[in-house]
JSON list of C-alpha atoms in Angstrom, two decimals:
[
{"chain": "A", "resi": 84, "resn": "MET", "atom": "CA", "xyz": [42.52, 90.58, 41.38]},
{"chain": "A", "resi": 85, "resn": "LYS", "atom": "CA", "xyz": [43.26, 88.26, 44.28]},
{"chain": "A", "resi": 86, "resn": "LYS", "atom": "CA", "xyz": [45.47, 86.11, 42.01]},
{"chain": "A", "resi": 87, "resn": "ILE", "atom": "CA", "xyz": [47.39, 89.19, 40.87]},
{"chain": "A", "resi": 88, "resn": "LEU", "atom": "CA", "xyz": [47.82, 90.28, 44.49]},
{"chain": "A", "resi": 89, "resn": "LEU", "atom": "CA", "xyz": [48.99, 86.80, 45.53]},
{"chain": "A", "resi": 90, "resn": "VAL", "atom": "CA", "xyz": [51.46, 86.58, 42.64]},
{"chain": "A", "resi": 91, "resn": "THR", "atom": "CA", "xyz": [52.80, 90.06, 43.38]},
{"chain": "A", "resi": 92, "resn": "THR", "atom": "CA", "xyz": [53.19, 89.20, 47.06]},
{"chain": "A", "resi": 93, "resn": "ALA", "atom": "CA", "xyz": [54.96, 85.94, 46.22]},
{"chain": "A", "resi": 94, "resn": "ILE", "atom": "CA", "xyz": [57.35, 87.67, 43.82]},
{"chain": "A", "resi": 95, "resn": "ALA", "atom": "CA", "xyz": [58.07, 90.39, 46.35]},
{"chain": "A", "resi": 96, "resn": "SER", "atom": "CA", "xyz": [58.67, 87.83, 49.10]},
{"chain": "A", "resi": 97, "resn": "PHE", "atom": "CA", "xyz": [60.99, 85.80, 46.87]},
{"chain": "A", "resi": 98, "resn": "ALA", "atom": "CA", "xyz": [62.90, 88.90, 45.82]},
{"chain": "A", "resi": 99, "resn": "PHE", "atom": "CA", "xyz": [63.29, 90.02, 49.43]},
{"chain": "A", "resi": 100, "resn": "ALA", "atom": "CA", "xyz": [64.43, 86.55, 50.55]},
{"chain": "A", "resi": 101, "resn": "ASN", "atom": "CA", "xyz": [66.91, 86.34, 47.67]},
{"chain": "A", "resi": 102, "resn": "ALA", "atom": "CA", "xyz": [68.27, 89.80, 48.40]},
{"chain": "A", "resi": 103, "resn": "GLN", "atom": "CA", "xyz": [68.61, 88.97, 52.09]},
{"chain": "A", "resi": 104, "resn": "GLU", "atom": "CA", "xyz": [70.44, 85.73, 51.28]},
{"chain": "A", "resi": 105, "resn": "HIS", "atom": "CA", "xyz": [72.76, 87.57, 48.90]},
{"chain": "A", "resi": 106, "resn": "HIS", "atom": "CA", "xyz": [73.45, 90.20, 51.57]},
{"chain": "A", "resi": 107, "resn": "ASN", "atom": "CA", "xyz": [74.24, 87.55, 54.19]},
{"chain": "A", "resi": 108, "resn": "THR", "atom": "CA", "xyz": [76.52, 85.71, 51.79]},
{"chain": "A", "resi": 109, "resn": "ALA", "atom": "CA", "xyz": [78.34, 88.91, 50.83]},
{"chain": "A", "resi": 110, "resn": "THR", "atom": "CA", "xyz": [78.70, 89.84, 54.50]},
{"chain": "A", "resi": 111, "resn": "LYS", "atom": "CA", "xyz": [80.17, 86.44, 55.34]},
{"chain": "A", "resi": 112, "resn": "GLU", "atom": "CA", "xyz": [82.56, 86.66, 52.40]},
{"chain": "A", "resi": 113, "resn": "HIS", "atom": "CA", "xyz": [83.59, 90.16, 53.46]},
{"chain": "A", "resi": 114, "resn": "HIS", "atom": "CA", "xyz": [84.25, 89.08, 57.05]},
{"chain": "A", "resi": 115, "resn": "PHE", "atom": "CA", "xyz": [86.07, 85.94, 55.87]},
{"chain": "A", "resi": 116, "resn": "ALA", "atom": "CA", "xyz": [88.28, 87.97, 53.55]},
{"chain": "A", "resi": 117, "resn": "LYS", "atom": "CA", "xyz": [88.93, 90.49, 56.30]},
{"chain": "A", "resi": 118, "resn": "ASP", "atom": "CA", "xyz": [89.75, 87.79, 58.85]},
{"chain": "A", "resi": 119, "resn": "TYR", "atom": "CA", "xyz": [91.87, 85.89, 56.33]},
{"chain": "A", "resi": 120, "resn": "ASP", "atom": "CA", "xyz": [93.89, 88.99, 55.54]},
{"chain": "A", "resi": 121, "resn": "LYS", "atom": "CA", "xyz": [94.36, 89.97, 59.17]},
{"chain": "A", "resi": 122, "resn": "LYS", "atom": "CA", "xyz": [95.01, 86.47, 60.48]},
{"chain": "A", "resi": 123, "resn": "GLY", "atom": "CA", "xyz": [98.57, 86.22, 61.69]},
{"chain": "A", "resi": 124, "resn": "GLU", "atom": "CA", "xyz": [99.66, 89.72, 60.74]},
{"chain": "A", "resi": 125, "resn": "PHE", "atom": "CA", "xyz": [102.42, 91.54, 62.60]},
{"chain": "A", "resi": 126, "resn": "GLU", "atom": "CA", "xyz": [101.26, 94.48, 64.72]},
{"chain": "A", "resi": 127, "resn": "GLN", "atom": "CA", "xyz": [102.89, 97.05, 66.97]},
{"chain": "A", "resi": 128, "resn": "GLY", "atom": "CA", "xyz": [104.04, 95.47, 70.23]},
{"chain": "A", "resi": 129, "resn": "ASP", "atom": "CA", "xyz": [104.43, 91.94, 68.86]},
{"chain": "A", "resi": 130, "resn": "VAL", "atom": "CA", "xyz": [107.50, 89.87, 69.73]},
{"chain": "A", "resi": 131, "resn": "PHE", "atom": "CA", "xyz": [108.79, 87.08, 67.52]},
{"chain": "A", "resi": 132, "resn": "VAL", "atom": "CA", "xyz": [111.65, 84.61, 67.29]},
{"chain": "A", "resi": 133, "resn": "SER", "atom": "CA", "xyz": [112.87, 83.01, 64.06]},
{"chain": "A", "resi": 134, "resn": "ALA", "atom": "CA", "xyz": [115.34, 80.34, 62.96]},
{"chain": "A", "resi": 135, "resn": "LEU", "atom": "CA", "xyz": [116.66, 80.27, 59.39]},
{"chain": "A", "resi": 136, "resn": "PHE", "atom": "CA", "xyz": [118.91, 77.79, 57.61]},
{"chain": "A", "resi": 137, "resn": "GLY", "atom": "CA", "xyz": [120.95, 78.07, 54.44]},
{"chain": "A", "resi": 138, "resn": "PHE", "atom": "CA", "xyz": [123.07, 75.72, 52.34]},
{"chain": "A", "resi": 139, "resn": "ASP", "atom": "CA", "xyz": [125.10, 76.53, 49.25]},
{"chain": "A", "resi": 140, "resn": "SER", "atom": "CA", "xyz": [127.37, 74.27, 47.21]},
{"chain": "A", "resi": 141, "resn": "LYS", "atom": "CA", "xyz": [128.99, 75.29, 43.94]},
{"chain": "A", "resi": 142, "resn": "THR", "atom": "CA", "xyz": [131.92, 74.43, 41.69]},
{"chain": "A", "resi": 143, "resn": "ILE", "atom": "CA", "xyz": [133.46, 77.02, 39.36]},
{"chain": "A", "resi": 144, "resn": "LYS", "atom": "CA", "xyz": [135.95, 76.05, 36.64]},
{"chain": "A", "resi": 145, "resn": "ASN", "atom": "CA", "xyz": [138.42, 78.70, 35.50]},
{"chain": "A", "resi": 146, "resn": "GLU", "atom": "CA", "xyz": [141.32, 78.02, 33.11]},
{"chain": "A", "resi": 147, "resn": "GLY", "atom": "CA", "xyz": [141.40, 74.33, 33.96]},
{"chain": "A", "resi": 148, "resn": "GLU", "atom": "CA", "xyz": [141.25, 74.83, 37.73]},
{"chain": "A", "resi": 149, "resn": "GLU", "atom": "CA", "xyz": [138.26, 74.10, 39.93]},
{"chain": "A", "resi": 150, "resn": "HIS", "atom": "CA", "xyz": [137.05, 76.26, 42.79]},
{"chain": "A", "resi": 151, "resn": "LYS", "atom": "CA", "xyz": [134.73, 74.40, 45.17]},
{"chain": "A", "resi": 152, "resn": "ASP", "atom": "CA", "xyz": [132.75, 76.17, 47.86]},
{"chain": "A", "resi": 153, "resn": "ILE", "atom": "CA", "xyz": [130.40, 74.54, 50.38]},
{"chain": "A", "resi": 154, "resn": "MET", "atom": "CA", "xyz": [128.61, 76.69, 52.94]},
{"chain": "A", "resi": 155, "resn": "LEU", "atom": "CA", "xyz": [126.14, 75.97, 55.76]},
{"chain": "A", "resi": 156, "resn": "ASP", "atom": "CA", "xyz": [124.66, 78.65, 57.99]},
{"chain": "A", "resi": 157, "resn": "VAL", "atom": "CA", "xyz": [122.12, 78.97, 60.81]},
{"chain": "A", "resi": 158, "resn": "PHE", "atom": "CA", "xyz": [120.63, 82.24, 62.08]},
{"chain": "A", "resi": 159, "resn": "THR", "atom": "CA", "xyz": [118.33, 83.08, 64.98]},
{"chain": "A", "resi": 160, "resn": "ARG", "atom": "CA", "xyz": [116.53, 86.41, 65.41]},
{"chain": "A", "resi": 161, "resn": "VAL", "atom": "CA", "xyz": [114.47, 87.93, 68.21]},
{"chain": "A", "resi": 162, "resn": "GLY", "atom": "CA", "xyz": [112.46, 90.95, 67.11]},
{"chain": "A", "resi": 163, "resn": "TYR", "atom": "CA", "xyz": [110.10, 93.54, 68.59]},
{"chain": "A", "resi": 164, "resn": "LEU", "atom": "CA", "xyz": [107.67, 95.58, 66.48]},
{"chain": "A", "resi": 165, "resn": "ILE", "atom": "CA", "xyz": [108.20, 99.22, 67.37]},
{"chain": "A", "resi": 166, "resn": "SER", "atom": "CA", "xyz": [105.34, 100.09, 65.01]},
{"chain": "A", "resi": 167, "resn": "ASN", "atom": "CA", "xyz": [103.30, 98.24, 62.37]},
{"chain": "A", "resi": 168, "resn": "THR", "atom": "CA", "xyz": [106.11, 98.82, 59.86]},
{"chain": "A", "resi": 169, "resn": "VAL", "atom": "CA", "xyz": [109.32, 99.09, 61.90]},
{"chain": "A", "resi": 170, "resn": "THR", "atom": "CA", "xyz": [111.00, 96.20, 63.76]},
{"chain": "A", "resi": 171, "resn": "GLY", "atom": "CA", "xyz": [114.15, 96.15, 65.87]},
{"chain": "A", "resi": 172, "resn": "GLY", "atom": "CA", "xyz": [115.97, 93.18, 67.31]},
{"chain": "A", "resi": 173, "resn": "VAL", "atom": "CA", "xyz": [119.06, 91.08, 67.90]},
{"chain": "A", "resi": 174, "resn": "LYS", "atom": "CA", "xyz": [120.43, 88.13, 65.95]},
{"chain": "A", "resi": 175, "resn": "PHE", "atom": "CA", "xyz": [122.87, 85.28, 66.41]},
{"chain": "A", "resi": 176, "resn": "GLY", "atom": "CA", "xyz": [124.43, 83.12, 63.74]},
{"chain": "A", "resi": 177, "resn": "TYR", "atom": "CA", "xyz": [126.86, 80.35, 62.87]},
{"chain": "A", "resi": 178, "resn": "GLU", "atom": "CA", "xyz": [128.43, 79.69, 59.49]},
{"chain": "A", "resi": 179, "resn": "SER", "atom": "CA", "xyz": [130.65, 76.85, 58.31]},
{"chain": "A", "resi": 180, "resn": "GLU", "atom": "CA", "xyz": [132.48, 77.04, 54.97]},
{"chain": "A", "resi": 181, "resn": "LYS", "atom": "CA", "xyz": [134.93, 74.86, 53.04]},
{"chain": "A", "resi": 182, "resn": "GLU", "atom": "CA", "xyz": [136.80, 76.10, 49.97]},
{"chain": "A", "resi": 183, "resn": "GLU", "atom": "CA", "xyz": [139.14, 74.24, 47.64]},
{"chain": "A", "resi": 184, "resn": "GLU", "atom": "CA", "xyz": [141.17, 75.91, 44.89]},
{"chain": "A", "resi": 185, "resn": "GLY", "atom": "CA", "xyz": [144.44, 74.97, 43.20]},
{"chain": "A", "resi": 186, "resn": "GLY", "atom": "CA", "xyz": [145.36, 72.39, 45.83]},
{"chain": "A", "resi": 187, "resn": "GLU", "atom": "CA", "xyz": [144.67, 74.80, 48.69]},
{"chain": "A", "resi": 188, "resn": "GLU", "atom": "CA", "xyz": [141.96, 74.00, 51.23]},
{"chain": "A", "resi": 189, "resn": "ILE", "atom": "CA", "xyz": [140.38, 76.60, 53.50]},
{"chain": "A", "resi": 190, "resn": "ARG", "atom": "CA", "xyz": [137.98, 75.70, 56.32]},
{"chain": "A", "resi": 191, "resn": "SER", "atom": "CA", "xyz": [136.31, 78.42, 58.35]},
{"chain": "A", "resi": 192, "resn": "HIS", "atom": "CA", "xyz": [133.80, 78.64, 61.17]},
{"chain": "A", "resi": 193, "resn": "HIS", "atom": "CA", "xyz": [132.17, 82.01, 61.80]},
{"chain": "A", "resi": 194, "resn": "GLY", "atom": "CA", "xyz": [130.21, 83.21, 64.81]},
{"chain": "A", "resi": 195, "resn": "LEU", "atom": "CA", "xyz": [127.94, 86.23, 64.61]},
{"chain": "A", "resi": 196, "resn": "ILE", "atom": "CA", "xyz": [126.09, 88.50, 67.00]},
{"chain": "A", "resi": 197, "resn": "GLY", "atom": "CA", "xyz": [124.38, 91.67, 65.85]},
{"chain": "A", "resi": 198, "resn": "ILE", "atom": "CA", "xyz": [121.44, 94.01, 65.78]},
{"chain": "A", "resi": 199, "resn": "PHE", "atom": "CA", "xyz": [118.95, 94.57, 62.98]},
{"chain": "A", "resi": 200, "resn": "GLY", "atom": "CA", "xyz": [116.15, 96.85, 61.88]},
{"chain": "A", "resi": 201, "resn": "ARG", "atom": "CA", "xyz": [113.37, 96.01, 59.45]},
{"chain": "A", "resi": 202, "resn": "TYR", "atom": "CA", "xyz": [110.91, 98.02, 57.43]},
{"chain": "A", "resi": 203, "resn": "ASP", "atom": "CA", "xyz": [107.74, 96.23, 56.30]},
{"chain": "A", "resi": 204, "resn": "PHE", "atom": "CA", "xyz": [106.48, 97.45, 52.92]},
{"chain": "A", "resi": 205, "resn": "THR", "atom": "CA", "xyz": [103.13, 95.58, 53.19]},
{"chain": "A", "resi": 206, "resn": "PRO", "atom": "CA", "xyz": [101.94, 95.84, 56.81]},
{"chain": "A", "resi": 207, "resn": "GLY", "atom": "CA", "xyz": [98.68, 94.26, 57.94]},
{"chain": "A", "resi": 208, "resn": "HIS", "atom": "CA", "xyz": [98.81, 91.21, 55.66]},
{"chain": "A", "resi": 209, "resn": "LYS", "atom": "CA", "xyz": [99.62, 87.51, 55.97]},
{"chain": "A", "resi": 210, "resn": "PHE", "atom": "CA", "xyz": [102.20, 87.96, 53.24]},
{"chain": "A", "resi": 211, "resn": "SER", "atom": "CA", "xyz": [104.70, 90.76, 53.84]},
{"chain": "A", "resi": 212, "resn": "LEU", "atom": "CA", "xyz": [107.82, 92.04, 52.10]},
{"chain": "A", "resi": 213, "resn": "PHE", "atom": "CA", "xyz": [110.53, 93.76, 54.11]},
{"chain": "A", "resi": 214, "resn": "GLY", "atom": "CA", "xyz": [114.03, 95.15, 53.95]},
{"chain": "A", "resi": 215, "resn": "GLU", "atom": "CA", "xyz": [116.47, 94.41, 56.78]},
{"chain": "A", "resi": 216, "resn": "LEU", "atom": "CA", "xyz": [119.53, 96.45, 57.74]},
{"chain": "A", "resi": 217, "resn": "GLY", "atom": "CA", "xyz": [121.98, 94.75, 60.09]},
{"chain": "A", "resi": 218, "resn": "VAL", "atom": "CA", "xyz": [125.26, 95.45, 61.88]},
{"chain": "A", "resi": 219, "resn": "ASP", "atom": "CA", "xyz": [127.15, 92.34, 63.02]},
{"chain": "A", "resi": 220, "resn": "TYR", "atom": "CA", "xyz": [130.24, 91.54, 65.07]},
{"chain": "A", "resi": 221, "resn": "LEU", "atom": "CA", "xyz": [132.09, 88.54, 63.59]},
{"chain": "A", "resi": 222, "resn": "THR", "atom": "CA", "xyz": [134.56, 86.01, 64.93]},
{"chain": "A", "resi": 223, "resn": "ALA", "atom": "CA", "xyz": [136.17, 83.30, 62.82]},
{"chain": "A", "resi": 224, "resn": "ASP", "atom": "CA", "xyz": [138.40, 80.26, 63.14]},
{"chain": "A", "resi": 225, "resn": "VAL", "atom": "CA", "xyz": [140.16, 79.80, 59.81]},
{"chain": "A", "resi": 226, "resn": "GLU", "atom": "CA", "xyz": [142.33, 76.86, 58.78]},
{"chain": "A", "resi": 227, "resn": "ARG", "atom": "CA", "xyz": [144.44, 77.15, 55.62]},
{"chain": "A", "resi": 228, "resn": "ASN", "atom": "CA", "xyz": [146.26, 73.95, 54.66]},
{"chain": "A", "resi": 229, "resn": "GLY", "atom": "CA", "xyz": [146.50, 72.87, 58.29]},
{"chain": "A", "resi": 230, "resn": "ILE", "atom": "CA", "xyz": [147.51, 76.28, 59.64]},
{"chain": "A", "resi": 231, "resn": "LYS", "atom": "CA", "xyz": [144.93, 77.70, 62.05]},
{"chain": "A", "resi": 232, "resn": "ASN", "atom": "CA", "xyz": [144.22, 81.35, 62.64]},
{"chain": "A", "resi": 233, "resn": "LYS", "atom": "CA", "xyz": [141.62, 83.49, 64.38]},
{"chain": "A", "resi": 234, "resn": "GLU", "atom": "CA", "xyz": [139.95, 86.55, 62.88]},
{"chain": "A", "resi": 235, "resn": "LYS", "atom": "CA", "xyz": [137.62, 89.26, 64.12]},
{"chain": "A", "resi": 236, "resn": "GLY", "atom": "CA", "xyz": [135.65, 91.93, 62.33]},
{"chain": "A", "resi": 237, "resn": "TYR", "atom": "CA", "xyz": [132.28, 93.38, 61.50]},
{"chain": "A", "resi": 238, "resn": "LYS", "atom": "CA", "xyz": [129.72, 93.43, 58.72]},
{"chain": "A", "resi": 239, "resn": "ILE", "atom": "CA", "xyz": [127.05, 95.89, 57.61]},
{"chain": "A", "resi": 240, "resn": "GLY", "atom": "CA", "xyz": [124.40, 94.53, 55.27]},
{"chain": "A", "resi": 241, "resn": "LEU", "atom": "CA", "xyz": [121.04, 95.19, 53.64]},
{"chain": "A", "resi": 242, "resn": "ILE", "atom": "CA", "xyz": [118.89, 92.13, 52.90]},
{"chain": "A", "resi": 243, "resn": "PRO", "atom": "CA", "xyz": [115.43, 91.74, 51.31]},
{"chain": "A", "resi": 244, "resn": "GLY", "atom": "CA", "xyz": [113.04, 89.18, 52.76]},
{"chain": "A", "resi": 245, "resn": "LEU", "atom": "CA", "xyz": [109.48, 87.97, 53.08]},
{"chain": "A", "resi": 246, "resn": "THR", "atom": "CA", "xyz": [107.15, 86.49, 55.70]},
{"chain": "A", "resi": 247, "resn": "TYR", "atom": "CA", "xyz": [104.06, 84.35, 55.10]},
{"chain": "A", "resi": 248, "resn": "PHE", "atom": "CA", "xyz": [101.84, 83.42, 58.05]},
{"chain": "A", "resi": 249, "resn": "LEU", "atom": "CA", "xyz": [100.53, 79.85, 58.20]},
{"chain": "A", "resi": 250, "resn": "ASN", "atom": "CA", "xyz": [98.29, 80.62, 61.20]},
{"chain": "A", "resi": 251, "resn": "ASP", "atom": "CA", "xyz": [98.05, 83.11, 64.06]},
{"chain": "A", "resi": 252, "resn": "HIS", "atom": "CA", "xyz": [101.54, 82.32, 65.36]},
{"chain": "A", "resi": 253, "resn": "PHE", "atom": "CA", "xyz": [103.69, 80.43, 62.85]},
{"chain": "A", "resi": 254, "resn": "ALA", "atom": "CA", "xyz": [105.10, 81.95, 59.67]},
{"chain": "A", "resi": 255, "resn": "ILE", "atom": "CA", "xyz": [107.49, 80.97, 56.91]},
{"chain": "A", "resi": 256, "resn": "GLU", "atom": "CA", "xyz": [110.38, 83.40, 56.58]},
{"chain": "A", "resi": 257, "resn": "ALA", "atom": "CA", "xyz": [112.94, 83.77, 53.81]},
{"chain": "A", "resi": 258, "resn": "LEU", "atom": "CA", "xyz": [115.91, 86.04, 53.16]},
{"chain": "A", "resi": 259, "resn": "TRP", "atom": "CA", "xyz": [117.83, 86.14, 49.89]},
{"chain": "A", "resi": 260, "resn": "GLY", "atom": "CA", "xyz": [120.80, 88.03, 48.54]},
{"chain": "A", "resi": 261, "resn": "ALA", "atom": "CA", "xyz": [122.49, 90.99, 50.16]},
{"chain": "A", "resi": 262, "resn": "ILE", "atom": "CA", "xyz": [124.40, 94.19, 49.74]},
{"chain": "A", "resi": 263, "resn": "SER", "atom": "CA", "xyz": [127.07, 94.08, 52.43]},
{"chain": "A", "resi": 264, "resn": "TYR", "atom": "CA", "xyz": [130.45, 95.39, 53.52]},
{"chain": "A", "resi": 265, "resn": "GLU", "atom": "CA", "xyz": [132.67, 93.10, 55.60]},
{"chain": "A", "resi": 266, "resn": "SER", "atom": "CA", "xyz": [135.97, 93.85, 57.31]},
{"chain": "A", "resi": 267, "resn": "MET", "atom": "CA", "xyz": [138.07, 91.10, 58.98]},
{"chain": "A", "resi": 268, "resn": "LYS", "atom": "CA", "xyz": [141.48, 91.17, 60.69]},
{"chain": "A", "resi": 269, "resn": "ALA", "atom": "CA", "xyz": [143.60, 88.25, 61.92]},
{"chain": "A", "resi": 270, "resn": "ASP", "atom": "CA", "xyz": [144.91, 88.19, 65.50]},
{"chain": "A", "resi": 271, "resn": "GLU", "atom": "CA", "xyz": [148.50, 87.87, 64.27]},
{"chain": "A", "resi": 272, "resn": "GLY", "atom": "CA", "xyz": [148.39, 91.44, 63.00]},
{"chain": "A", "resi": 273, "resn": "GLU", "atom": "CA", "xyz": [148.00, 90.81, 59.30]},
{"chain": "A", "resi": 274, "resn": "LYS", "atom": "CA", "xyz": [146.40, 93.44, 57.12]},
{"chain": "A", "resi": 275, "resn": "THR", "atom": "CA", "xyz": [142.67, 93.98, 57.33]},
{"chain": "A", "resi": 276, "resn": "THR", "atom": "CA", "xyz": [140.66, 92.25, 54.61]},
{"chain": "A", "resi": 277, "resn": "ASP", "atom": "CA", "xyz": [137.76, 94.32, 53.28]},
{"chain": "A", "resi": 278, "resn": "GLU", "atom": "CA", "xyz": [135.08, 92.91, 51.01]},
{"chain": "A", "resi": 279, "resn": "ILE", "atom": "CA", "xyz": [131.96, 94.30, 49.36]},
{"chain": "A", "resi": 280, "resn": "ILE", "atom": "CA", "xyz": [129.36, 91.70, 48.41]},
{"chain": "A", "resi": 281, "resn": "VAL", "atom": "CA", "xyz": [126.45, 92.35, 46.04]},
{"chain": "A", "resi": 282, "resn": "GLY", "atom": "CA", "xyz": [124.20, 89.45, 45.14]},
{"chain": "A", "resi": 283, "resn": "PHE", "atom": "CA", "xyz": [120.47, 88.88, 44.82]},
{"chain": "A", "resi": 284, "resn": "ASP", "atom": "CA", "xyz": [120.45, 85.44, 43.23]},
{"chain": "A", "resi": 285, "resn": "PHE", "atom": "CA", "xyz": [118.87, 82.37, 44.78]},
{"chain": "A", "resi": 286, "resn": "GLU", "atom": "CA", "xyz": [122.28, 80.89, 45.61]},
{"chain": "A", "resi": 287, "resn": "HIS", "atom": "CA", "xyz": [122.24, 83.11, 48.71]},
{"chain": "A", "resi": 288, "resn": "ILE", "atom": "CA", "xyz": [118.93, 82.24, 50.33]},
{"chain": "A", "resi": 289, "resn": "ASN", "atom": "CA", "xyz": [117.85, 81.28, 53.85]},
{"chain": "A", "resi": 290, "resn": "PHE", "atom": "CA", "xyz": [114.58, 79.58, 54.74]},
{"chain": "A", "resi": 291, "resn": "GLY", "atom": "CA", "xyz": [113.05, 79.03, 58.15]},
{"chain": "A", "resi": 292, "resn": "LEU", "atom": "CA", "xyz": [110.17, 79.51, 60.56]},
{"chain": "A", "resi": 293, "resn": "ALA", "atom": "CA", "xyz": [109.15, 82.43, 62.75]},
{"chain": "A", "resi": 294, "resn": "TYR", "atom": "CA", "xyz": [106.95, 82.25, 65.85]},
{"chain": "A", "resi": 295, "resn": "LYS", "atom": "CA", "xyz": [104.94, 85.27, 67.01]},
{"chain": "A", "resi": 296, "resn": "PHE", "atom": "CA", "xyz": [104.11, 85.38, 70.72]}
]
């Protein structure tokens, strides 16, 4: 009887210890998963600054003629989270482009200042997807075959993007493609040039880093 009681007690003690260990492990895993998911997330009231870079080089052949296009751009954004899903901010940018087609060479340098609004589709996570709507004021110095000209205009665009936090403050940010409308006019009084751009391929992509304060 004593042996049965001792065995029963030992089994019960082992079962309790095993259950307690399992509970502690599960609790740790739960807290780790929770902390991992929340680590670095954007929240209402956060302020961030980001710098993104893009480079695109392509050659298109059409009926024996080549069209070469080389583009380099840099963008900086400062944003404030109005809520966990909505962000507003300002942005600044610079773009340099060189085009060659049919013996004609066009070099242009664009400056940009604008405002933007974002909507985060996956708030509260290290990895987030968002859509960004922006309105920009543009200035450009354009040189066509040695003849220089200045242009001014504006652009309205919708861009998809993503953010992935590396730690509490630093995150990788990427924007690709766009649906945009651009209107430019030369200072000499030439006609306004309007352009609608639709493209979501990886030829139009910007990578960079964001820092959350």
